[in-house]
Coordinates of N, CA and C in Angstrom, one line a residue:
R1 N 103.4 113.8 63.0 CA 102.2 114.6 62.7 C 101.7 115.2 63.3
G2 N 100.8 116.0 63.2 CA 99.8 116.5 64.4 C 98.8 115.8 64.8
I3 N 98.3 115.7 66.4 CA 97.4 114.9 66.7 C 95.9 116.0 66.9
P4 N 95.1 116.3 66.2 CA 93.9 117.1 66.5 C 93.1 116.3 67.8
G5 N 92.5 117.0 68.3 CA 91.4 116.6 69.4 C 92.0 116.2 70.6
A6 N 93.3 116.6 70.7 CA 93.8 116.2 72.2 C 93.7 117.0 73.1
T7 N 93.4 117.0 74.7 CA 93.3 117.8 75.5 C 94.4 118.2 76.4
V8 N 94.7 119.4 76.5 CA 96.1 119.9 77.0 C 95.6 120.7 78.4
H9 N 96.4 120.5 79.4 CA 96.1 120.7 80.6 C 97.4 121.3 81.2
A10 N 97.4 122.5 82.0 CA 98.4 122.8 82.5 C 98.1 122.9 84.1
D11 N 99.3 123.0 84.7 CA 99.0 122.9 86.4 C 100.4 123.1 86.8
R12 N 100.2 123.7 88.2 CA 101.7 123.6 88.9 C 102.3 122.3 89.2
D13 N 101.1 121.3 89.8 CA 101.4 120.5 90.4 C 101.2 119.2 89.4
A14 N 102.1 118.2 89.3 CA 102.0 117.2 88.2 C 101.4 116.0 88.7
N15 N 101.2 115.9 89.9 CA 100.6 114.7 90.3 C 98.9 114.9 90.5
R16 N 98.4 116.0 90.7 CA 97.1 116.1 90.8 C 96.6 117.6 90.1
R17 N 95.4 117.6 89.7 CA 94.9 118.9 89.1 C 94.3 119.7 90.3
T18 N 95.0 121.2 90.1 CA 94.4 122.1 90.9 C 93.9 123.6 90.2
S19 N 94.0 123.3 88.8 CA 93.7 124.4 88.2 C 92.6 123.9 86.9
Q20 N 92.0 124.9 86.3 CA 91.3 124.6 85.1 C 91.8 125.2 83.8
L21 N 92.9 125.2 83.9 CA 93.9 125.6 82.5 C 93.6 124.2 81.3
E22 N 92.9 124.6 80.5 CA 92.5 123.3 79.8 C 92.2 123.6 78.3
T23 N 92.6 123.1 77.1 CA 92.2 123.5 75.8 C 92.4 122.2 75.1
Q24 N 91.7 122.3 73.7 CA 92.2 121.3 72.8 C 92.9 121.8 71.6
T25 N 93.7 120.4 71.0 CA 94.4 120.8 69.6 C 93.7 121.0 68.6
G26 N 94.1 121.7 67.5 CA 93.2 122.0 66.5 C 94.0 120.8 65.2
S27 N 93.5 121.3 64.1 CA 93.6 120.1 63.2 C 95.2 119.8 63.0
T28 N 96.1 120.7 63.2 CA 97.4 120.5 62.8 C 98.3 119.9 64.2
G29 N 97.4 119.7 65.3 CA 97.9 119.4 66.7 C 98.4 120.9 67.4
A30 N 98.4 121.6 66.9 CA 98.9 122.9 67.5 C 97.8 123.4 68.7
F31 N 98.2 124.0 69.7 CA 97.5 124.3 71.2 C 97.9 125.8 71.9
E32 N 96.9 126.5 72.1 CA 97.3 127.5 73.1 C 96.9 127.9 74.5
L33 N 97.4 128.0 75.2 CA 96.9 128.2 76.6 C 97.0 129.5 77.4
S34 N 95.9 130.3 77.7 CA 95.9 131.9 78.2 C 95.9 131.7 79.7
G35 N 96.3 132.8 80.3 CA 96.2 132.8 81.5 C 97.1 132.1 82.7
V36 N 98.0 131.6 82.0 CA 99.1 130.6 82.7 C 99.8 131.4 83.8
P37 N 99.8 130.7 85.0 CA 100.4 131.6 86.2 C 102.0 131.5 85.8
I38 N 102.8 132.6 86.3 CA 104.1 132.8 86.1 C 104.9 131.7 86.8
G39 N 105.9 130.9 86.3 CA 106.8 130.3 87.1 C 106.7 129.0 86.3
P40 N 107.2 128.0 86.6 CA 106.9 126.5 86.1 C 105.5 126.0 86.2
V41 N 105.2 125.3 85.1 CA 104.0 124.7 85.3 C 104.1 123.5 84.4
H42 N 103.6 122.5 84.7 CA 103.5 121.1 83.8 C 102.4 121.0 82.8
V43 N 102.8 120.8 81.6 CA 101.7 120.4 80.5 C 101.4 119.2 80.2
V44 N 100.3 118.9 80.2 CA 100.1 117.0 79.9 C 99.0 117.0 78.9
A45 N 99.0 116.1 77.9 CA 98.0 116.0 76.7 C 97.4 114.4 76.9
R46 N 96.2 114.7 76.6 CA 95.4 113.3 76.8 C 94.4 113.2 75.7
H47 N 94.6 111.8 75.0 CA 93.8 111.7 73.8 C 93.2 110.2 74.0
P48 N 91.9 109.9 73.2 CA 91.2 108.7 73.9 C 92.2 107.6 73.1
S49 N 92.8 107.8 71.9 CA 93.5 106.9 71.0 C 94.9 106.6 71.6
Y50 N 95.2 107.4 72.5 CA 96.7 107.2 72.9 C 96.9 107.2 74.3
A51 N 98.2 106.9 75.0 CA 98.3 106.8 76.3 C 98.6 108.2 76.8
I52 N 98.3 108.7 78.0 CA 98.6 110.0 78.5 C 100.1 110.3 78.5
S53 N 100.4 111.7 78.1 CA 101.7 112.0 78.0 C 102.4 112.1 79.4
S54 N 104.0 112.3 79.3 CA 104.4 112.5 80.7 C 104.4 114.3 80.6
P55 N 104.2 114.6 82.0 CA 104.1 116.2 81.9 C 105.6 116.6 81.3
V56 N 105.3 117.9 80.8 CA 106.3 118.6 80.0 C 106.5 120.1 81.0
V57 N 107.4 120.1 81.3 CA 107.7 121.5 82.1 C 108.0 122.7 81.3
A58 N 107.0 123.7 81.4 CA 107.1 124.8 80.8 C 107.4 126.1 81.8
E59 N 108.7 127.1 81.5 CA 109.0 128.1 82.5 C 108.2 129.5 81.8
V60 N 107.3 130.2 82.6 CA 106.3 131.2 82.0 C 106.8 132.4 83.0
D61 N 107.5 133.3 81.8 CA 108.2 134.5 82.2 C 107.5 135.8 81.7
P62 N 106.6 136.6 82.4 CA 106.0 137.8 81.4 C 107.2 138.7 80.7
D63 N 108.3 138.7 81.3 CA 109.3 139.4 80.4 C 110.0 138.7 79.1
K64 N 109.4 137.4 78.9 CA 110.1 136.6 77.8 C 109.1 135.9 77.1
E65 N 109.5 135.7 76.1 CA 108.3 134.9 75.3 C 108.8 133.4 75.6
T66 N 107.6 132.6 75.9 CA 107.5 131.4 76.3 C 107.8 130.5 74.9
P67 N 109.0 129.5 75.3 CA 109.3 128.6 74.2 C 108.1 127.5 73.7
P68 N 108.0 127.0 72.6 CA 107.1 126.5 72.2 C 107.0 124.9 73.0
V69 N 106.0 124.3 73.4 CA 105.9 123.3 74.5 C 105.6 122.0 73.1
R70 N 106.5 121.0 73.0 CA 106.3 119.8 72.3 C 106.1 118.6 73.0
I71 N 104.8 117.9 72.8 CA 104.2 116.9 73.5 C 104.1 115.8 72.5
V72 N 104.9 114.6 72.9 CA 104.7 113.6 71.9 C 103.9 112.4 72.8
L73 N 102.9 112.0 71.8 CA 102.1 111.0 72.4 C 102.3 109.7 71.8
A74 N 102.2 108.7 72.4 CA 102.8 107.2 72.1 C 101.1 106.5 72.4
R75 N 101.2 105.2 71.5 CA 99.8 104.5 71.4 C 99.9 103.9 72.9
G76 N 101.1 103.5 73.5 CA 101.1 102.8 75.0 C 100.7 101.3 74.7
G77 N 100.7 100.7 75.9 CA 100.5 99.3 76.0 C 98.8 98.8 76.4
R78 N 98.6 97.6 76.5 CA 97.4 97.0 77.2 C 97.6 96.0 78.1
I79 N 96.7 96.4 79.3 CA 96.7 95.3 80.2 C 95.5 94.8 80.4
E80 N 95.3 93.3 80.5 CA 94.1 92.5 80.6 C 94.3 91.5 81.6
G81 N 93.0 91.5 82.3 CA 93.3 90.3 83.5 C 92.1 89.8 84.1
R82 N 92.3 88.9 85.2 CA 90.9 88.7 85.7 C 91.0 89.0 87.3
A83 N 90.0 89.1 88.2 CA 90.1 89.2 89.8 C 89.0 88.1 90.0
L84 N 89.8 87.2 90.9 CA 89.1 86.0 91.5 C 89.1 85.9 92.9
H85 N 88.2 85.1 93.6 CA 88.1 84.8 94.8 C 89.0 83.7 95.2
R86 N 89.3 83.3 96.0 CA 90.0 82.1 96.7 C 89.6 81.1 95.8
D87 N 88.5 80.6 95.8 CA 87.5 79.6 95.4 C 87.3 79.5 93.7
G88 N 87.9 80.7 93.3 CA 88.0 80.8 91.7 C 86.8 81.6 91.3
R89 N 85.9 81.8 92.0 CA 84.4 82.5 91.5 C 85.1 84.0 91.2
P90 N 84.5 84.6 90.0 CA 85.0 85.8 89.7 C 84.6 87.0 90.8
F91 N 85.5 87.9 91.0 CA 85.5 89.1 91.9 C 85.0 90.1 91.0
T92 N 83.5 90.8 91.4 CA 83.1 91.7 90.4 C 82.8 93.0 91.3
G93 N 83.0 93.1 92.6 CA 82.4 94.3 93.3 C 83.8 95.4 93.5
G94 N 83.9 95.9 92.1 CA 85.2 96.7 92.5 C 85.7 97.4 91.2
R95 N 86.7 98.0 91.0 CA 87.2 98.3 89.9 C 88.9 98.3 90.2
V96 N 89.7 98.3 89.0 CA 91.1 98.3 88.8 C 91.8 99.5 88.7
H97 N 92.9 99.8 89.5 CA 93.4 101.4 89.1 C 95.0 101.1 88.6
A98 N 95.5 101.8 88.0 CA 96.9 101.7 87.8 C 97.7 102.7 87.9
W99 N 99.0 102.7 88.3 CA 99.5 103.9 88.7 C 100.9 103.8 88.2
P100 N 101.6 104.8 87.9 CA 103.2 104.5 87.6 C 104.0 104.3 88.7
L101 N 105.1 103.4 88.6 CA 105.8 103.2 89.6 C 107.2 103.8 89.4
D102 N 107.6 104.6 88.1 CA 108.8 105.1 87.9 C 108.6 106.7 88.4
R103 N 109.4 107.7 87.8 CA 109.2 108.8 87.8 C 108.4 109.5 87.2
R104 N 107.7 109.1 86.3 CA 106.5 109.7 85.3 C 105.4 110.1 86.4
A105 N 105.0 111.2 86.3 CA 103.9 111.6 86.9 C 102.6 111.0 86.5
S106 N 101.4 110.7 87.2 CA 100.3 110.4 86.7 C 99.4 111.4 86.5
A107 N 99.7 112.7 86.5 CA 99.0 113.5 86.1 C 97.8 113.4 86.6
G108 N 97.2 113.3 87.8 CA 95.7 113.1 88.0 C 95.4 111.8 88.1
G109 N 96.2 110.8 87.9 CA 95.7 109.4 88.0 C 94.9 108.8 86.9
W110 N 94.5 107.4 86.9 CA 93.9 106.8 85.9 C 92.5 106.6 86.6
E111 N 91.8 106.6 85.2 CA 90.1 106.2 85.8 C 90.2 104.9 86.0
A112 N 89.4 104.5 86.5 CA 89.3 103.1 86.9 C 88.9 102.2 86.0
A113 N 89.3 101.1 85.7 CA 88.7 99.8 84.5 C 87.7 99.1 85.5
P114 N 86.3 98.8 85.0 CA 85.3 98.4 85.5 C 85.8 96.8 85.3
L115 N 85.1 96.0 86.3 CA 85.2 94.7 86.2 C 84.0 93.8 85.5
D116 N 84.0 93.4 84.7 CA 83.2 92.5 83.9 C 82.5 91.3 84.8
G117 N 81.2 90.7 84.2 CA 80.6 89.7 85.2 C 81.6 88.4 85.5
D118 N 82.8 88.2 84.4 CA 83.5 87.1 84.7 C 84.8 87.5 85.7
G119 N 84.9 88.7 86.1 CA 85.8 89.5 86.7 C 86.7 89.8 86.0
S120 N 86.9 89.9 84.5 CA 87.9 90.5 83.9 C 87.8 91.9 83.7
F121 N 88.9 92.4 83.3 CA 89.2 93.8 83.1 C 90.1 94.1 82.0
V122 N 90.0 95.4 81.4 CA 90.8 95.7 80.1 C 91.3 96.9 80.4
M123 N 92.5 97.8 80.3 CA 93.1 98.7 80.2 C 93.7 99.2 78.6
E124 N 93.5 100.0 78.1 CA 93.9 100.4 76.8 C 94.7 101.5 77.1
H125 N 96.0 101.8 76.2 CA 96.7 103.0 76.0 C 97.0 103.1 77.3
V126 N 97.7 102.1 77.8 CA 98.2 102.5 79.1 C 99.9 102.8 78.8
P127 N 100.6 103.8 79.7 CA 102.0 104.4 79.2 C 103.1 103.3 79.5
A128 N 103.7 103.2 78.5 CA 104.9 102.1 79.0 C 105.8 102.5 80.0
G129 N 106.1 101.4 80.9 CA 106.9 101.6 81.9 C 106.2 100.7 83.0
R130 N 107.1 100.6 84.5 CA 106.3 99.9 85.5 C 104.8 100.7 86.2
M131 N 104.1 99.7 86.2 CA 102.6 100.1 86.6 C 102.4 99.2 87.9
K132 N 101.8 99.9 88.9 CA 101.0 99.3 90.0 C 99.7 99.2 89.6
L133 N 99.2 97.7 89.8 CA 98.0 97.6 90.1 C 97.1 97.2 90.9
D134 N 96.2 98.1 91.5 CA 95.4 98.0 92.6 C 94.1 97.4 92.4
L135 N 93.6 96.3 92.8 CA 92.5 95.8 92.9 C 91.4 96.4 93.8
M136 N 90.5 97.3 93.6 CA 89.7 98.1 94.6 C 88.3 97.5 94.9
A137 N 87.8 97.3 95.9 CA 86.4 97.0 96.5 C 85.6 98.1 97.1
F138 N 84.4 97.6 96.3 CA 83.4 98.6 96.8 C 82.8 97.8 98.6
T139 N 83.2 98.8 99.4 CA 82.9 98.6 100.9 C 82.4 100.0 101.4
P140 N 81.7 99.4 102.4 CA 80.8 100.3 103.4 C 81.9 101.4 104.1
S141 N 81.9 102.8 103.7 CA 82.5 103.5 104.7 C 82.3 103.5 105.8
S142 N 83.3 104.2 106.7 CA 83.4 104.2 108.1 C 84.2 105.1 108.6
P143 N 83.7 105.9 109.9 CA 84.4 107.0 110.3 C 85.9 106.6 110.4
M144 N 86.3 105.3 110.9 CA 87.5 104.9 111.2 C 88.5 105.1 109.9
V145 N 87.8 104.7 108.7 CA 88.5 104.6 107.5 C 88.9 105.8 107.0
S146 N 87.3 106.4 106.5 CA 87.3 107.3 105.3 C 87.0 108.9 106.1
G147 N 86.4 108.7 107.5 CA 85.9 110.0 108.0 C 84.5 110.2 108.0
M148 N 83.8 109.1 107.3 CA 82.6 109.5 106.9 C 82.0 108.2 106.9
G149 N 80.5 107.8 107.2 CA 80.1 106.5 107.1 C 78.8 106.6 106.1
G150 N 78.2 105.2 105.6 CA 77.2 105.2 105.3 C 77.3 105.0 103.8
E151 N 78.3 105.5 102.9 CA 78.3 105.3 101.8 C 79.4 104.6 101.1
S152 N 79.5 104.0 99.9 CA 80.3 103.1 99.5 C 81.6 103.6 99.1
I153 N 82.8 103.2 99.7 CA 84.1 103.7 99.1 C 84.9 102.4 98.4
L154 N 85.9 102.9 97.7 CA 86.7 102.0 97.3 C 88.1 101.7 97.9
T155 N 88.1 100.4 98.2 CA 89.5 100.1 99.2 C 90.4 98.9 98.5
T156 N 91.7 99.5 98.3 CA 92.5 98.4 97.8 C 92.5 97.0 98.8
V157 N 92.5 96.0 98.0 CA 92.4 94.5 98.4 C 93.5 93.7 97.9
A158 N 94.1 94.2 96.8 CA 95.0 93.4 96.3 C 95.9 94.1 95.2
S159 N 97.0 94.0 95.3 CA 98.0 94.7 94.3 C 98.9 93.8 93.6
R160 N 99.5 94.3 92.3 CA 100.3 93.6 91.6 C 101.1 94.4 90.6
D161 N 102.7 94.3 90.6 CA 103.3 94.9 89.5 C 103.6 94.7 88.4
V162 N 103.3 95.6 87.4 CA 103.2 94.8 86.1 C 104.4 95.7 85.1
E163 N 105.1 95.2 84.4 CA 105.7 95.9 83.3 C 105.1 96.1 81.9
V164 N 104.5 97.3 81.6 CA 103.9 97.8 80.3 C 104.8 97.9 79.3
R165 N 104.7 97.4 78.2 CA 105.8 97.6 77.0 C 104.7 98.3 75.5
E166 N 105.6 99.3 75.1 CA 104.8 99.9 74.0 C 104.2 99.1 73.0
G167 N 103.2 98.8 72.7 CA 102.4 98.0 71.8 C 102.0 96.6 71.8
E168 N 102.3 96.2 73.4 CA 102.0 95.0 73.8 C 101.0 94.9 74.9
T169 N 100.6 93.5 74.9 CA 99.8 93.3 75.8 C 100.0 92.4 77.2
V170 N 99.9 93.1 78.5 CA 100.3 92.1 79.6 C 99.2 91.6 80.2
S171 N 99.2 90.3 80.5 CA 98.2 89.5 81.3 C 98.5 89.6 82.8
V172 N 97.4 89.5 83.4 CA 97.7 89.7 85.0 C 96.3 89.0 85.7
E173 N 96.4 88.3 86.8 CA 95.5 87.8 87.6 C 95.6 88.3 89.1
L174 N 94.7 88.8 89.6 CA 94.5 89.4 91.0 C 93.8 88.4 92.0
A175 N 94.1 87.7 92.4 CA 93.6 86.6 93.3 C 93.6 87.2 94.7
L176 N 92.3 87.1 95.2 CA 92.0 87.5 96.7 C 92.1 86.1 97.6
R177 N 92.1 86.5 99.1 CA 92.5 85.0 99.7 C 91.1 85.0 100.8
D178 N 90.3 86.1 100.6 CA 89.2 85.9 101.5 C 89.4 85.4 103.0
V179 N 89.8 85.9 103.9 CA 90.1 85.6 105.5 C 89.0 86.1 106.1
V180 N 88.2 85.2 106.8 CA 87.2 85.6 107.8 C 88.2 86.2 109.1
V181 N 87.9 87.2 109.7 CA 88.6 87.7 110.8 C 87.5 87.7 111.9
S182 N 87.2 87.1 113.2 CA 86.0 86.9 114.3 C 87.0 87.3 115.3
G183 N 86.1 87.7 116.4 CA 86.6 87.9 117.7 C 85.4 88.4 118.6
R184 N 85.9 88.9 120.1 CA 84.9 89.2 120.8 C 85.2 90.6 121.6
V185 N 84.3 91.4 121.8 CA 84.8 92.5 122.5 C 84.3 92.9 124.0
T186 N 84.8 92.9 124.8 CA 84.3 93.2 126.2 C 85.0 94.5 127.1
R187 N 84.1 94.7 127.9 CA 84.4 96.0 128.8 C 84.4 95.4 130.3
G188 N 85.4 95.4 131.1 CA 85.5 95.2 132.6 C 85.1 93.3 132.4
G189 N 85.3 92.6 131.6 CA 84.5 91.0 131.6 C 83.4 91.4 130.8
Q190 N 82.7 91.8 130.4 CA 81.3 91.9 130.1 C 81.2 92.2 128.7
P191 N 80.3 91.7 127.9 CA 80.4 91.7 126.5 C 79.9 93.1 126.0
E192 N 80.4 94.0 124.9 CA 80.2 95.3 124.6 C 79.4 95.1 123.1
R193 N 78.2 95.5 123.0 CA 77.4 95.5 122.0 C 77.5 96.8 121.2
D194 N 77.3 96.7 119.8 CA 77.2 97.8 118.9 C 78.7 98.7 118.8
V195 N 79.5 98.0 119.0 CA 80.8 98.6 118.9 C 81.7 98.5 117.4
L196 N 82.2 99.4 116.9 CA 82.7 99.4 115.4 C 83.9 98.7 115.4
V197 N 84.1 97.6 114.7 CA 85.6 97.1 114.6 C 86.0 97.1 113.3
G198 N 87.2 97.5 113.0 CA 87.4 97.6 111.9 C 88.9 96.8 111.5
V199 N 89.5 96.5 110.4 CA 90.8 96.0 110.2 C 91.4 96.6 109.2
L200 N 92.7 97.1 109.3 CA 93.2 98.0 108.5 C 94.8 97.2 108.3
S201 N 95.3 97.1 107.1 CA 96.6 96.7 106.7 C 97.6 97.1 107.4
G202 N 98.3 96.2 107.7 CA 99.8 96.6 108.1 C 100.7 97.0 107.3
Q203 N 100.3 96.8 105.9 CA 101.2 97.5 104.8 C 100.7 98.7 104.1
G204 N 99.5 99.2 104.7 CA 99.1 100.5 104.2 C 97.8 100.2 103.2
S205 N 97.1 100.7 103.1 CA 95.6 100.7 102.1 C 95.4 102.1 101.3
S206 N 95.4 101.9 99.9 CA 94.4 103.2 99.5 C 93.0 103.1 99.6
V207 N 92.5 104.3 99.9 CA 90.9 104.3 100.2 C 90.2 105.6 99.1
M208 N 89.3 105.3 98.1 CA 88.8 106.6 97.4 C 87.6 106.7 97.6
A209 N 87.0 108.0 97.6 CA 85.3 108.0 97.7 C 84.9 107.8 96.3
W210 N 83.7 107.0 96.2 CA 82.7 106.7 95.1 C 81.8 107.6 94.7
V211 N 81.8 108.4 93.8 CA 80.7 109.3 93.6 C 80.0 109.0 92.1
G212 N 80.2 108.0 91.9 CA 79.1 107.5 90.8 C 77.8 106.7 91.5
P213 N 76.9 106.2 90.6 CA 75.7 105.7 90.9 C 75.6 104.8 92.0
P214 N 74.8 104.0 92.4 CA 74.7 103.1 93.5 C 75.5 101.9 93.0
V215 N 76.5 101.2 93.6 CA 77.1 100.0 93.1 C 76.8 98.7 94.2
P216 N 76.8 97.4 93.8 CA 76.8 96.4 94.7 C 78.2 96.2 95.3
R217 N 77.8 96.1 96.7 CA 79.2 95.9 97.6 C 80.1 94.5 97.2
A218 N 81.2 94.5 97.6 CA 82.2 93.6 97.2 C 81.9 92.0 97.6
V219 N 80.7 92.1 98.5 CA 80.3 90.5 99.2 C 78.9 90.4 99.1
A220 N 77.9 89.4 99.1 CA 76.7 89.3 99.4 C 76.4 90.0 100.8
P221 N 74.8 90.3 100.6 CA 74.6 90.9 102.1 C 74.5 89.9 103.2
S222 N 74.5 88.7 102.8 CA 74.5 87.6 103.8 C 75.7 87.2 104.3
G223 N 76.8 87.5 103.8 CA 78.2 87.0 104.1 C 78.7 88.0 105.3
P224 N 79.9 87.7 105.8 CA 80.4 88.8 106.7 C 80.9 90.1 106.0
P225 N 80.4 91.2 106.6 CA 80.7 92.3 106.2 C 82.3 92.6 105.8
P226 N 82.8 93.4 104.9 CA 84.2 93.6 104.4 C 84.7 94.6 105.6
L227 N 85.9 94.5 106.0 CA 86.8 95.3 106.5 C 86.4 95.8 107.7
N228 N 84.9 96.3 108.0 CA 84.8 96.4 109.4 C 83.1 95.9 109.6
A229 N 82.9 95.6 111.0 CA 81.8 94.9 111.2 C 81.3 95.6 112.9
V230 N 79.9 95.8 113.3 CA 79.4 95.9 114.3 C 79.4 94.8 115.5
T231 N 79.5 94.9 116.8 CA 79.7 93.8 117.4 C 78.1 93.5 118.0
R232 N 77.6 92.2 118.0 CA 76.6 91.4 118.2 C 76.4 91.9 120.1
E233 N 75.1 91.2 120.5 CA 75.0 91.6 121.7 C 75.8 90.8 122.6
D234 N 76.3 89.6 122.4 CA 77.1 88.9 123.1 C 78.7 89.7 122.8
G235 N 78.7 90.8 121.9 CA 80.4 91.5 121.7 C 80.9 90.7 120.6
S236 N 80.6 89.6 120.0 CA 81.2 88.8 119.0 C 81.2 89.6 117.7
Y237 N 81.8 89.6 116.6 CA 82.0 89.9 115.5 C 82.5 89.3 114.3
E238 N 82.2 89.1 113.1 CA 82.9 88.6 112.3 C 83.0 89.7 111.0
L239 N 84.2 89.5 110.7 CA 84.2 90.6 108.9 C 85.3 89.8 108.3
L240 N 85.2 90.5 106.8 CA 85.9 89.4 105.8 C 87.0 90.6 105.5
V241 N 88.3 90.0 105.4 CA 89.5 90.7 104.9 C 89.8 89.9 103.5
F242 N 90.5 90.6 102.5 CA 90.8 89.8 101.2 C 92.4 89.6 100.9
T243 N 93.2 89.9 101.9 CA 94.9 89.6 101.8 C 95.1 89.1 103.0
P244 N 95.7 87.9 103.2 CA 96.5 87.5 104.7 C 97.6 88.4 104.6
G245 N 98.2 88.7 105.9 CA 99.2 89.4 106.5 C 99.1 90.0 107.8
R246 N 100.2 91.0 107.9 CA 100.0 91.6 109.0 C 98.7 92.9 109.1
A247 N 98.2 93.2 110.2 CA 96.9 94.1 109.9 C 96.7 94.4 111.6
F248 N 95.9 95.7 111.6 CA 95.8 96.3 113.0 C 93.9 96.1 112.9
V249 N 93.7 95.6 114.4 CA 92.0 95.5 114.6 C 91.9 96.7 115.5

């Protein structure tokens, strides 16, 4: 049966939104999009009670009638879990993102799931398949990481792969390791103050701009700053990384 109230979007790019071609399904689930560019376009449907659809390719030819596009929405699965510090304290200063690991396109990606006061999170109506969960922390931006400074950004600090099944719930724990990195910067044997020092994961890390309201940072103001710090008068610095492993300073 048709699903009314779904948002249908068409775009040339299956992985990100570059157009404003959008409409709503009617009472029977039918929809119509006008002004669609010539050539192949990817059509995606969203509804709050269903998982986002996989893109359906429609070939638009002005000399031919475009065949009807059929999109099937499934309920999807559910992801629930907790984010914890090394000592078991709940991690609350961030969001959790989910990304498909198979060939399904994300059609613009997932909205981030917030973390509750106990570090828990829930994602409803997740498409079935292999997904990558990214725990992203609110950290101060810096020119070396995001090309800007002063504002909060979301930086990946832990990741897990999960298998989501239709109609089922998968539970996951995202554990941080909270490693303090310290050192000293000198020039010609003399301490160098006010130098920005940052740590970048050797395995790569996603960074996203945060455009929402002001948010608390991932660590308390009294602790070492996360991922980047400024050297003191004696050239020393301390900063916090959340996962051990190869990194670049």
